[in-house]
Coordinates of C-alpha atoms in Angstrom, one line a residue:
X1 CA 102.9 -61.9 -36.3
X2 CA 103.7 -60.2 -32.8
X3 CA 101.0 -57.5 -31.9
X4 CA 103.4 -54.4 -32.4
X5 CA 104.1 -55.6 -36.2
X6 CA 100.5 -55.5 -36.6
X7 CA 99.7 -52.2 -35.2
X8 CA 102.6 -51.3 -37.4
X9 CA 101.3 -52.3 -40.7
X10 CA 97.8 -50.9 -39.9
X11 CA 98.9 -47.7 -39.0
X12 CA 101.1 -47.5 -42.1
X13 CA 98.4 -48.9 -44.4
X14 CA 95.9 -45.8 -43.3
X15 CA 98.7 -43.3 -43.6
X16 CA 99.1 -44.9 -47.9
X17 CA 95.5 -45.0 -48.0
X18 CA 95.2 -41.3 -46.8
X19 CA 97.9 -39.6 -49.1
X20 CA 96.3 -41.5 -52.1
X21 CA 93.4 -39.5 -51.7
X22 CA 94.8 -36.5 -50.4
X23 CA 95.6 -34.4 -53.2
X24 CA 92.6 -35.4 -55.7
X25 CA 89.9 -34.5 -52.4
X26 CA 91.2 -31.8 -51.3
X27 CA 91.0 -30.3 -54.9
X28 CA 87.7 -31.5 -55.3
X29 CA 86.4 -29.3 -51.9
X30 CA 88.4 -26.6 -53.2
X31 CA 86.5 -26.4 -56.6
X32 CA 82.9 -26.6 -54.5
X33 CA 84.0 -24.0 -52.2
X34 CA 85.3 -21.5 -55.3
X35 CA 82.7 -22.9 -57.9
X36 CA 80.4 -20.4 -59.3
X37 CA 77.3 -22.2 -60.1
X38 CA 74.8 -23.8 -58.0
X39 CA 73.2 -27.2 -58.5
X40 CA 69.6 -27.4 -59.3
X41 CA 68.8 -29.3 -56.2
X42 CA 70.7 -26.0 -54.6
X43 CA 68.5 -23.6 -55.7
X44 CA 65.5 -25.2 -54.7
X45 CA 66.8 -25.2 -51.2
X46 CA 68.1 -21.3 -51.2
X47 CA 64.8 -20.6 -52.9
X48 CA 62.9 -22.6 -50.0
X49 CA 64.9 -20.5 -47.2
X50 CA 64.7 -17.9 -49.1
X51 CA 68.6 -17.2 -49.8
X52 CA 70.7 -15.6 -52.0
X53 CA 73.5 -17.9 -52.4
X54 CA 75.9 -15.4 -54.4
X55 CA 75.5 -12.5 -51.6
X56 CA 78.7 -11.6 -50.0
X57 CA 78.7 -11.5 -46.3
X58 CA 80.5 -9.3 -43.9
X59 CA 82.4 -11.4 -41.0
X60 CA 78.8 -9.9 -38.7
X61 CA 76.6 -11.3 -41.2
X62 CA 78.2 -14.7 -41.5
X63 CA 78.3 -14.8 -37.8
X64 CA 74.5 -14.1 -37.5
X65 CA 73.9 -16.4 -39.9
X66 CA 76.1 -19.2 -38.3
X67 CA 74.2 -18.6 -34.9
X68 CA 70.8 -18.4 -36.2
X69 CA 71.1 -21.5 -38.0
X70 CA 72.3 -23.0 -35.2
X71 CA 69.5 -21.9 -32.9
X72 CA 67.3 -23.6 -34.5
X73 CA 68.8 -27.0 -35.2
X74 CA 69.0 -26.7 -30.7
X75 CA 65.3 -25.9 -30.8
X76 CA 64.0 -28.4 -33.2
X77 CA 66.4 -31.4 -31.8
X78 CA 65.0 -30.4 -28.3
X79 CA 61.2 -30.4 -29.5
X80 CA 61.6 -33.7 -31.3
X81 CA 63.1 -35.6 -27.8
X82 CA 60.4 -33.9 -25.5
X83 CA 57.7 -35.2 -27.9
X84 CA 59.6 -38.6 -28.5
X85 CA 56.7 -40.4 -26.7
X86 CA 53.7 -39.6 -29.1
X87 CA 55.9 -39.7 -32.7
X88 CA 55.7 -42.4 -34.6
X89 CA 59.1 -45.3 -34.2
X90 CA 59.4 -44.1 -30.8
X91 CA 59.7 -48.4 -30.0
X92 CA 58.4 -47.8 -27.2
X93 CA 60.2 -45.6 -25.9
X94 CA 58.8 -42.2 -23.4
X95 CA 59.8 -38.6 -24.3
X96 CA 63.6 -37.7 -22.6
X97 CA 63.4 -35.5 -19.9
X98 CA 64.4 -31.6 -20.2
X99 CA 68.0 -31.8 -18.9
X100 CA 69.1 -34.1 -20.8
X101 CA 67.1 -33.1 -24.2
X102 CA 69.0 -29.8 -23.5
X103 CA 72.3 -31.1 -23.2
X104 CA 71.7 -33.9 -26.4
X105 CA 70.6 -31.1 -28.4
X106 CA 73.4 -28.8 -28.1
X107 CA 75.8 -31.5 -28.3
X108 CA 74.6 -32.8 -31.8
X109 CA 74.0 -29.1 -32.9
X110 CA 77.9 -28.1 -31.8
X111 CA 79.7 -31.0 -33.3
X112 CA 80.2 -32.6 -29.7
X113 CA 77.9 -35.6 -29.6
X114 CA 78.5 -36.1 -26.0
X115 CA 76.0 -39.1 -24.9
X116 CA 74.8 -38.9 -21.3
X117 CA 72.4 -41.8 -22.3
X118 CA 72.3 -45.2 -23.5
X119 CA 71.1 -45.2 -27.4
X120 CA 69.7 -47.8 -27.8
X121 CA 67.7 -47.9 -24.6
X122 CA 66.5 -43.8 -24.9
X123 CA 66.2 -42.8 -28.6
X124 CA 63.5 -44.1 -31.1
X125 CA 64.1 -44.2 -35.3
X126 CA 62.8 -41.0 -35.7
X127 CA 64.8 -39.1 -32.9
X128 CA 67.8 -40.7 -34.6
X129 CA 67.4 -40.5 -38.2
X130 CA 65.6 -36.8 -38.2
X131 CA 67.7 -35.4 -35.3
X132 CA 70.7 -36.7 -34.5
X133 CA 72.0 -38.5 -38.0
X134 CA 70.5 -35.0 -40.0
X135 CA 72.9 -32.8 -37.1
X136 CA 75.8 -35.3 -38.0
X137 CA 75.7 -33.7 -41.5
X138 CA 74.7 -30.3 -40.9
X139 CA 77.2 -29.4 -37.6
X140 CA 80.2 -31.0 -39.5
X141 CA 78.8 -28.2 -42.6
X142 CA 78.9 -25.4 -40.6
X143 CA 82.6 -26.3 -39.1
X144 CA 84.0 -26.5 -42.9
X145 CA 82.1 -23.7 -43.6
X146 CA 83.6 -21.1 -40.7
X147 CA 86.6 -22.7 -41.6
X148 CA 86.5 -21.9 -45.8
X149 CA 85.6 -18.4 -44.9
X150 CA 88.9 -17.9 -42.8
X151 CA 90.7 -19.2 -45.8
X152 CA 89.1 -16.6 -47.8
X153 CA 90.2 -14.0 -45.3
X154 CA 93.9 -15.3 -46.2
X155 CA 93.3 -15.5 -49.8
X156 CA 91.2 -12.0 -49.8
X157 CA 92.3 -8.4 -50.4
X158 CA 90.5 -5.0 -49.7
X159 CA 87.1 -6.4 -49.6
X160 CA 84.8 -7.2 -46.6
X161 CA 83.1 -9.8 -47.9
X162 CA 84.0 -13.5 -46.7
X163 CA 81.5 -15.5 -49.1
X164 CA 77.8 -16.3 -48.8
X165 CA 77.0 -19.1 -45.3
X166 CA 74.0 -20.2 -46.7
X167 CA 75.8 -21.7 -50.0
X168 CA 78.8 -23.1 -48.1
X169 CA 76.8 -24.9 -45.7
X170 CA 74.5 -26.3 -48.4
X171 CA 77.5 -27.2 -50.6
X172 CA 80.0 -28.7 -48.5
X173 CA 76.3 -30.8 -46.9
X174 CA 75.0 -32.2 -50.8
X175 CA 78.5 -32.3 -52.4
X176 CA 81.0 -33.1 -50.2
X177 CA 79.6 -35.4 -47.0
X178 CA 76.4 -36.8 -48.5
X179 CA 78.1 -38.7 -51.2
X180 CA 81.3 -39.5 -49.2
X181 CA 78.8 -41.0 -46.5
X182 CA 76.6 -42.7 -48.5
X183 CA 79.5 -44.3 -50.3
X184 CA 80.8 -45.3 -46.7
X185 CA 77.6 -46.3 -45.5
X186 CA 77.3 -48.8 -48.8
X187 CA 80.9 -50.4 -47.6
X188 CA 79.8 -50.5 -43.7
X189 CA 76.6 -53.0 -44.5
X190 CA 79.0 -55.1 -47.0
X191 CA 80.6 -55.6 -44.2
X192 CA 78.2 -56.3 -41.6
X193 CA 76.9 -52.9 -39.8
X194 CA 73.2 -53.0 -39.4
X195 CA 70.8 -50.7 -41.2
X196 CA 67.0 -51.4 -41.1
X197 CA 64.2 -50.2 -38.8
X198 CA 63.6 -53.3 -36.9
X199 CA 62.0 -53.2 -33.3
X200 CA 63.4 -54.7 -29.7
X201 CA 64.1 -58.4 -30.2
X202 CA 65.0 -60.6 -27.5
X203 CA 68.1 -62.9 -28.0
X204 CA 70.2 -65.1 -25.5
X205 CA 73.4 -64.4 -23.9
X206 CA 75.8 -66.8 -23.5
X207 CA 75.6 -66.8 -20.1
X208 CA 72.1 -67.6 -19.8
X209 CA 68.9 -65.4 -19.7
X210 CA 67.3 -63.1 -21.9
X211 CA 68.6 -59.8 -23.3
X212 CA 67.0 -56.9 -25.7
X213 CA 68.7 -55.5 -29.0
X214 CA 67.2 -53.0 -31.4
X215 CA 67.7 -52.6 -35.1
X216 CA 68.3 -49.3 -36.6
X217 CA 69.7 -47.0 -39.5
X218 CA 73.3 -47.5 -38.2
X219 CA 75.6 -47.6 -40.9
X220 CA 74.1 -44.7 -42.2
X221 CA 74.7 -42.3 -38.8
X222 CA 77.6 -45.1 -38.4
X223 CA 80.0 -43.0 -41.6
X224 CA 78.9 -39.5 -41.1
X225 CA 79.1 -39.7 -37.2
X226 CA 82.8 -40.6 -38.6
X227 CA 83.1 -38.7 -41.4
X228 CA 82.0 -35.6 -40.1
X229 CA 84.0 -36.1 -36.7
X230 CA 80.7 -36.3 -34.7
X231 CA 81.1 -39.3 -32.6
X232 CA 77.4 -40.2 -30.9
X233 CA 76.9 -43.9 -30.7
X234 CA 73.5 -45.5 -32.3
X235 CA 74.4 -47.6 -29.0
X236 CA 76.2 -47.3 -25.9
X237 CA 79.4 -49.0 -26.5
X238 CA 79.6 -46.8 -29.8
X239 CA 82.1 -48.2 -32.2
X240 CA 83.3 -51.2 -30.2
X241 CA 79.8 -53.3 -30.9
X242 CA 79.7 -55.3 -33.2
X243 CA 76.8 -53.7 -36.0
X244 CA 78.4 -50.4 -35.5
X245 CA 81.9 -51.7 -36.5
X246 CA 81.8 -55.3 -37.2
X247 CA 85.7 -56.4 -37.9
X248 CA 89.0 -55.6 -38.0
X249 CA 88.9 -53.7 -41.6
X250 CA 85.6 -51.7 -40.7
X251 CA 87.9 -50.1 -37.7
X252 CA 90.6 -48.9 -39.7
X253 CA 88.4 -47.7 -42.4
X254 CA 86.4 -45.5 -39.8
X255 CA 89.6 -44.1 -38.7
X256 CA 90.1 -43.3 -42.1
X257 CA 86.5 -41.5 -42.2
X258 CA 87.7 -39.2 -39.1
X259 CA 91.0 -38.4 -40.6
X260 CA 90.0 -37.6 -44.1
X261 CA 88.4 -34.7 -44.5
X262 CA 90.5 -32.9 -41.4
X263 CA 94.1 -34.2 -43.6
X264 CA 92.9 -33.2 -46.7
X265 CA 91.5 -29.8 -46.2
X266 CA 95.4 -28.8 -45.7
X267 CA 95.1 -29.4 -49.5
X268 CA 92.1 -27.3 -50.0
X269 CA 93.7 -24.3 -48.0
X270 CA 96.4 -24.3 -50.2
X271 CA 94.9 -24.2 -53.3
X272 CA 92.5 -21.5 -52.1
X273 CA 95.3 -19.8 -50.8
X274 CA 97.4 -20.2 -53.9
X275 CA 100.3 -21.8 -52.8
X276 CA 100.1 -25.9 -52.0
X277 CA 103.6 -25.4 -50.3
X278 CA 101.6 -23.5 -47.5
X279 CA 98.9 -26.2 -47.2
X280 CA 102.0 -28.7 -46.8
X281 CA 103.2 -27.1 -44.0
X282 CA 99.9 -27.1 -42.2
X283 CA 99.8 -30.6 -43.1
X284 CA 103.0 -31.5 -41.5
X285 CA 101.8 -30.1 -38.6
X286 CA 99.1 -31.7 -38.4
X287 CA 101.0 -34.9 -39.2
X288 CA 104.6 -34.8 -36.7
X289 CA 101.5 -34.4 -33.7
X290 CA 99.1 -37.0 -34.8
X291 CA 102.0 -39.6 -35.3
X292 CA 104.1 -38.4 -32.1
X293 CA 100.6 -38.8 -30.1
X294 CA 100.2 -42.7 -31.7
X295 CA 103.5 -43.9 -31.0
X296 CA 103.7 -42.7 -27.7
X297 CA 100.1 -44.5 -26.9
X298 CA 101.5 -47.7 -28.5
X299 CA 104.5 -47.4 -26.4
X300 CA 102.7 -46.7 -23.0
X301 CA 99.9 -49.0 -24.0
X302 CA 102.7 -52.1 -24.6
X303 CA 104.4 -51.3 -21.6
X304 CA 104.8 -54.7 -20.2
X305 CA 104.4 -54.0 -16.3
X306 CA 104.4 -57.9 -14.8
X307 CA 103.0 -61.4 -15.5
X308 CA 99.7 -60.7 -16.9
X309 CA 100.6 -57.6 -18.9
X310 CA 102.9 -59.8 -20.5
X311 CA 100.7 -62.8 -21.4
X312 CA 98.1 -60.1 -22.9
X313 CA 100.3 -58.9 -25.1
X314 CA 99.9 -55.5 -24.2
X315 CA 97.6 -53.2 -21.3
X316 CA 93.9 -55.0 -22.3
X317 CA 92.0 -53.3 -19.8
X318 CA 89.5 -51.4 -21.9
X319 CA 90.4 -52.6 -24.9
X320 CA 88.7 -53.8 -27.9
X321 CA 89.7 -57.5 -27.6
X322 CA 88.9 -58.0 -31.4
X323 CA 91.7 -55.2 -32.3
X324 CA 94.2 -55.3 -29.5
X325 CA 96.3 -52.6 -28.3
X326 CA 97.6 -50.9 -31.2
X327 CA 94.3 -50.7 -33.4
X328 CA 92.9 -49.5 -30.6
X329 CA 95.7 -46.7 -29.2
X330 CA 95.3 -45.7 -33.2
X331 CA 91.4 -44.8 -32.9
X332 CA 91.9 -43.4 -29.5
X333 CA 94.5 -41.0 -30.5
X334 CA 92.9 -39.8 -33.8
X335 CA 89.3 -39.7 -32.0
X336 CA 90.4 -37.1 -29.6
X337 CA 92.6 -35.7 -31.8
X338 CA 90.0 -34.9 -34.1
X339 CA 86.3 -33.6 -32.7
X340 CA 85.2 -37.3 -32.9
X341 CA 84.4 -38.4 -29.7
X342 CA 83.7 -42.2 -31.4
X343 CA 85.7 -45.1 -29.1
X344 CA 86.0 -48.4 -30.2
X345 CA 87.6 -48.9 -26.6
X346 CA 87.3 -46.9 -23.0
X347 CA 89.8 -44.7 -22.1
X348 CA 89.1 -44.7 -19.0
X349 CA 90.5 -48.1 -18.4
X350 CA 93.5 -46.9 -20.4
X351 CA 96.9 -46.8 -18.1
X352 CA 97.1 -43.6 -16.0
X353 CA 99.4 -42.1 -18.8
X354 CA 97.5 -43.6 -21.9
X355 CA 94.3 -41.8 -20.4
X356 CA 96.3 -38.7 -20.5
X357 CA 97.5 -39.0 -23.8
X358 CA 93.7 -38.7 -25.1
X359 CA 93.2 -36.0 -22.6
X360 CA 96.1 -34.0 -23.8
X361 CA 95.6 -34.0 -27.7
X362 CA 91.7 -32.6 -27.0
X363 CA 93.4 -30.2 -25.1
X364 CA 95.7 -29.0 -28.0
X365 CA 92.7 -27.7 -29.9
X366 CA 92.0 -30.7 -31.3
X367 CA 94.1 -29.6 -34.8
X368 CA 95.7 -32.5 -35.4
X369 CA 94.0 -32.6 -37.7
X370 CA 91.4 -31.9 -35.6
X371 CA 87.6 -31.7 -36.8
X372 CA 86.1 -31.1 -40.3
X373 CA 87.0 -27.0 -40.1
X374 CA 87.4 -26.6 -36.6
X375 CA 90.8 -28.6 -36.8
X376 CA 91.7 -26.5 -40.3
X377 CA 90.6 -22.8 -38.5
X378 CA 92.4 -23.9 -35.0
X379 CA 95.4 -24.8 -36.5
X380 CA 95.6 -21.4 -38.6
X381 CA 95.0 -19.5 -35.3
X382 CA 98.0 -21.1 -34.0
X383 CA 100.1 -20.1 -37.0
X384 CA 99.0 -16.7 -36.5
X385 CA 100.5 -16.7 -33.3
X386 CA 103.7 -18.6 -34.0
X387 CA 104.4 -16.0 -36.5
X388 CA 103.7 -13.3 -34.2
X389 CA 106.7 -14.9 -31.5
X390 CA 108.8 -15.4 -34.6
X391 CA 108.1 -11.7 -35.4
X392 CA 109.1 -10.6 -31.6
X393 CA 112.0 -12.6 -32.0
X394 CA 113.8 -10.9 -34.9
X395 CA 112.4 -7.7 -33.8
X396 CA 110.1 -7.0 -37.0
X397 CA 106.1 -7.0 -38.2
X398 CA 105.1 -10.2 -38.5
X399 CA 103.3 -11.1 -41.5
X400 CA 101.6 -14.6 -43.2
X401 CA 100.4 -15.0 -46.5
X402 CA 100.8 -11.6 -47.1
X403 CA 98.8 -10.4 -44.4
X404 CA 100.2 -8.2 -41.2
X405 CA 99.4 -9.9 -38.0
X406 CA 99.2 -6.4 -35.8
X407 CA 97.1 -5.4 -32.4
X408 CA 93.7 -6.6 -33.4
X409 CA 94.6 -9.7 -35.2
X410 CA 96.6 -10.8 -32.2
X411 CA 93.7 -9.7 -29.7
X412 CA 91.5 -11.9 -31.6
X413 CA 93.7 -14.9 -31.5
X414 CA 94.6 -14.4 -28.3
X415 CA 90.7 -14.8 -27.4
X416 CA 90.7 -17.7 -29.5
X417 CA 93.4 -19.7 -28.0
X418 CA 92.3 -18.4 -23.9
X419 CA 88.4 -19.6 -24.2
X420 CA 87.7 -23.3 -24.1
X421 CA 91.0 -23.3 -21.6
X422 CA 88.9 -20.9 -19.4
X423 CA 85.9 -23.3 -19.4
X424 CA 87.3 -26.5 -19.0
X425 CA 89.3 -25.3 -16.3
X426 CA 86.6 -23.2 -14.6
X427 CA 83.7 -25.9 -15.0
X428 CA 85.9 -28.9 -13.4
X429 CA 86.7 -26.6 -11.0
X430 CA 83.3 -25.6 -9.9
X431 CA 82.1 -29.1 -10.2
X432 CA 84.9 -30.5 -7.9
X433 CA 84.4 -28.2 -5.0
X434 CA 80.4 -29.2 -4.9
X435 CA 78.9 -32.4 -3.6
X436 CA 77.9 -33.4 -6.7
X437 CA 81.0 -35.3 -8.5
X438 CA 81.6 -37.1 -5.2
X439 CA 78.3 -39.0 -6.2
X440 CA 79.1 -39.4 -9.7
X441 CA 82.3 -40.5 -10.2
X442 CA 83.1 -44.0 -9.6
X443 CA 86.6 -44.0 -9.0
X444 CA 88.4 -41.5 -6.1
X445 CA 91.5 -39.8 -6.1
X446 CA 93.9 -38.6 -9.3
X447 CA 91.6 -40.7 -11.4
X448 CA 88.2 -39.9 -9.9
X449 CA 89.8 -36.1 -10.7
X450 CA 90.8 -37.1 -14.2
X451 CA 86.8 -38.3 -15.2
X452 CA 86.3 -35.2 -14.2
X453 CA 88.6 -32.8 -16.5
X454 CA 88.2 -35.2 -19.2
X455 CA 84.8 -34.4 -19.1
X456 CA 84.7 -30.6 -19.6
X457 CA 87.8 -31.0 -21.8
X458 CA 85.9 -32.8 -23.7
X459 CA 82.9 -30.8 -23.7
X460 CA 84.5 -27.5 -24.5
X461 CA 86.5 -29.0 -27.3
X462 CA 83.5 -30.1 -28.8
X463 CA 85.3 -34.1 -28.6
X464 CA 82.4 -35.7 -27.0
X465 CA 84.6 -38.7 -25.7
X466 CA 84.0 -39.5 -21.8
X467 CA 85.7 -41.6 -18.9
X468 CA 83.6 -44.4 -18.6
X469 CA 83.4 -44.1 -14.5
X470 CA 81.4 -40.5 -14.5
X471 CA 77.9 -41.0 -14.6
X472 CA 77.1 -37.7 -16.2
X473 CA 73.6 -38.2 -16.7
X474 CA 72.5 -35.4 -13.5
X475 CA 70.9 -32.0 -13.9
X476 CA 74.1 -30.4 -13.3
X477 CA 76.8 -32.1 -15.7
X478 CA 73.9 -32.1 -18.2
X479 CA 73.3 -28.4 -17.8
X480 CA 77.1 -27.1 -17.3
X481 CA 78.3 -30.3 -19.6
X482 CA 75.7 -28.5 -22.1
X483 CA 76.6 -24.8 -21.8
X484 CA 80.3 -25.6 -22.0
X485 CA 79.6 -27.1 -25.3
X486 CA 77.7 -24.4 -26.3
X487 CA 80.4 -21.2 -25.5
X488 CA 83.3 -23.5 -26.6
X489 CA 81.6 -24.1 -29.7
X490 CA 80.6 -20.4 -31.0
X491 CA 82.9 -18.5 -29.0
X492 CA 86.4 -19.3 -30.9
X493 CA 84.0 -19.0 -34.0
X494 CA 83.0 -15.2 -32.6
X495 CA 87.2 -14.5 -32.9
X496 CA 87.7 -16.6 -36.1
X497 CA 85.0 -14.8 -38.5
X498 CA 86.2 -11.6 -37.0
X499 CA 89.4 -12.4 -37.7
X500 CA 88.8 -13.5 -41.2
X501 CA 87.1 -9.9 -41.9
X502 CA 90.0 -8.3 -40.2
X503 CA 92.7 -10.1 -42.9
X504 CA 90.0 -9.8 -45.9
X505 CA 90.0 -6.0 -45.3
X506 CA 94.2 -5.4 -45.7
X507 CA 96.4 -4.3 -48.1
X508 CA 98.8 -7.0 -49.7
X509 CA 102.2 -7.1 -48.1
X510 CA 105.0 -7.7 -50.6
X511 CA 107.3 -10.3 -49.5
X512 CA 110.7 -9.6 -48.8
X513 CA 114.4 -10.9 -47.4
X514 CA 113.1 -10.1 -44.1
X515 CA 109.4 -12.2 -45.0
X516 CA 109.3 -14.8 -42.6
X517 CA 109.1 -18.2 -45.0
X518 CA 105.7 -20.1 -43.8
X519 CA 106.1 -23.2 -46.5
X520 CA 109.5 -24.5 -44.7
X521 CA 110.2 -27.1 -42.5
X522 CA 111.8 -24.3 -39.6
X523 CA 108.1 -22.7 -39.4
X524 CA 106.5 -26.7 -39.2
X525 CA 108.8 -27.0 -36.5
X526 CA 108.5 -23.6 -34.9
X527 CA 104.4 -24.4 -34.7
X528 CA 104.2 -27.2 -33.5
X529 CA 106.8 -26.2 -30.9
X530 CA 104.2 -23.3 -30.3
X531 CA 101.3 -25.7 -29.7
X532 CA 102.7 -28.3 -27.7
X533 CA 104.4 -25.0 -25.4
X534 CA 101.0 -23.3 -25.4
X535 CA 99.2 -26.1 -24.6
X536 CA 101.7 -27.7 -21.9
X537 CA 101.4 -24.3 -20.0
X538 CA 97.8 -24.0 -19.8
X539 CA 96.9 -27.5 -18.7
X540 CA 99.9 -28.6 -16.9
X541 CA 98.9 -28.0 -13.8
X542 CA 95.2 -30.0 -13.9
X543 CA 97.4 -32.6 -15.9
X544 CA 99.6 -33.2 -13.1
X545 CA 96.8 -33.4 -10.1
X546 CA 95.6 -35.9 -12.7
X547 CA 96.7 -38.5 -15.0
X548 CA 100.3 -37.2 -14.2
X549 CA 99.6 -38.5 -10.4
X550 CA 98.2 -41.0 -11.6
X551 CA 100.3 -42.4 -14.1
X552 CA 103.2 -41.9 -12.0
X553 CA 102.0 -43.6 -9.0

């Protein structure tokens, strides 16, 4: 079987095995999100915060409570690496020094899971199964939950309230990723992921001399870091070693983790919203990019350029060498086109154009389908706005799911889409014109420049993914690498709950001749016209100093 016949049967056995469970998840997270009562276990938690789980909140109030949470997750992740050295499980290892337990604890807190550290030769049990595996669960929580409060500013009429925070995040945590993840955890070890609390053991290599592994909980952080489109590594090479994805079916079934809950809370928006029609639409949005992005990566990465290319079946630099090219073009693309961050091969070492590829679908948003929430709210921000040009183009109001998109909804969306461009742009900027990347990059040139915008892009999207030739571990890409995660993870979600209490506040529109028809195949194609124009005009410049230059050398 030839290498493209194989990519092409794995790629079409994840799309089967993602529509089969499509329609019966995404009904299932739309009966937790809508469900009246509360689980016993639930009320011992509201009571233990103490909660009201069926208080309304104001888009202000749902904010507050969004940061606050937050905050604290960023203080106690922090705390728990500065006193690493004295905990128990540490292995051995010493407390991690402030920069860095800064930039590790917002990056677990925000979704990002950017690593400027090896895993398994910085963080002890305890670090990873208290800090970083319990922020896998709880950042991927908060996401759905912005996300299922913008859906009820769709689905909403004349009221200001947009649900309770405390009872989404606690729901979409104990009944929607918990089980899924433990269930995915159960599969990982049956199929060879590590999970125990071993210490450093000292094997052989094959070349001779000693080396030093570490057990750990892996599997476990191994499904929700996928599942919840987190990304951090239990070790450095992340999902291309071997007890964090052992064979060829553990790879495609953790791209199936990262695309699953993104795809299928099209479903859940459109049952919310009361029309499955509209959730299809997003869906084949989310879909035309996703595929578009894979097949171009296979096609680039298959590119035969001479002898050797042509013996290897395929551009193997970077590779996974137990997946080949198009396994691995497949979990590049849907990593950072989701908020994932996970490899399980090093784009960096990518060709010039396949590097870009991954550079451009973070730059999209990351909504296709982009990460559990952010993807779903992202995406809906961009229809907003492709109804708004569609509006402008027949010269009348422009309205979606009954709603009027006027001055302040359009203000707010505008804010939305203008952010994380602003600080990926800005921070790779001001990090090029100091002495400091010079130092840190290993490669000069279009592709020394190109470790450096991937970077920030994928800091302030939130990805987490990096060019292997930046060493990022300095004070300043852990501070501005850190800040940049922070801003481009709460500001959009500043403009999408106000948003949200902006739509949940109107008056129904009736729908008309004139109504602009959302659930048809001219608006699928009209947004994702909108996203890939939006998108191409914002970054093309970098893009072109960059993996452009590169790729066209």
């Amino acid at each position: 079987m030839s290498p493209v016949t194989a990519a092409v049967l794995q790629l079409l056995a994840l799309i089967g095995a993602l529509a089969l469970v499509y329609i019966p998840f995404g009904n299932y997270m739309a009966r937790v999100y809508s469900s009246a009562k509360h689980l016993r276990v639930e009320r011992w938690i509201y009571k233990g915060i103490g909660a009201d789980p069926d208080t309304e909140m104001t888009w202000p109030a749902y904010l507050r409570a969004v940061l606050a949470f937050s905050a604290v997750g960023v203080l106690f992740l922090y705390l728990l690496q500065r006193l690493q050295g004295v905990l128990p499980g540490s292995m051995g290892f010493s407390s991690v020094n402030p920069a860095q337990s800064f930039n590790t604890a917002v990056s677990f807190v925000t979704n990002t899971n950017w690593q400027s550290y090896y895993g398994e030769q910085t963080m002890g049990h305890v670090v990873q199964t208290a800090g970083l595996a319990v922020q896998n669960f709880v950042s991927a929580a908060v996401g759905m939950a912005v996300a299922v409060a913008l859906v009820r500013g769709f689905a909403r009429f004349r009221t200001g309230g947009l649900g309770n925070f405390w009872s989404d995040l606690v729901r979409g945590t104990l009944r929607i990723l918990v089980p899924v993840a433990a269930v995915a955890a159960v599969v990982l070890v049956a199929c060879g992921a590590i999970q125990n609390f071993s210490g450093i053991h000292e094997v052989g290599q094959f070349m001779g001399g000693p080396q030093q592994w570490n057990g750990g909980a892996v599997a476990s952080q191994e499904a929700i870091k996928e599942l919840g489109t987190n990304g951090g590594g239990y070790f450095n090479a992340n999902s291309a070693h071997p007890f964090e994805n052992p064979n060829a079916f553990t790879n495609l079934f953790e791209i199936f983790l990262i695309l699953v809950i993104p795809f299928s809370l099209t479903r859940t928006f459109g049952v919310m919203v009361g029309s499955v029609k509209q959730g299809y639409a997003i869906l084949a949005t989310m879909f035309t990019i996703w595929l578009g992005f894979v097949a171009l990566m296979m096609a680039t990465e298959f590119a035969h350029h001479g002898a050797a290319l042509q013996a290897a079946g395929g551009a193997m630099e970077g590779k996974e060498t137990r997946f080949g090219v198009g396994a691995s073009s497949i979990f590049a693309v849907s990593t950072t086109l989701t908020s994932t961050g996970a490899v399980d091969s090093f784009h960096s070492s990518f060709t010039g154009l396949g590097g870009g590829i991954t550079m451009l679908g973070m730059m999209l948003g990351e909504i296709a389908p982009g990460g559990t929430g952010s993807g779903l709210y992202g995406i809906l921000i961009m229809a907003v706005i492709a109804v708004f040009i569609a509006g402008l183009m027949v010269g009348r109001t422009p309205e979606y799911l009954g709603k009027k998109i006027g001055g302040r909804e359009m203000k707010l969306a505008a804010a939305y889409i203008l952010i994380t461009p602003a600080l990926v742009l800005v921070f790779t900027a001001a990090s090029m014109a100091l002495p400091t990347p010079p130092n840190s990059m290993l490669n000069s040139g279009a592709h020394g420049f190109s470790e450096v915008l991937y970077a920030f892009t994928s800091a302030s999207n939130n990805n987490g993914s990096a060019f292997a030739g930046l060493n990022a571990n300095t004070d300043w890409f852990n501070t501005m690498t850190g800040l940049a995660m922070l801003l481009g993870r709460f500001l959009p979600m500043v403009f999408v709950l106000a948003l949200a209490g902006s739509l949940a506040e109107q008056q129904p529109v009736p729908v008309t001749a004139g109504t602009l028809r959302t659930e048809k195949p001219l608006f699928t194609g009209l947004l994702v016209g909108a996203i890939l124009i939006i998108t191409g005009l914002t970054y093309f410049p970098a893009l072109a100093l960059g993996p452009l230059a590169e790729g066209l050398a």
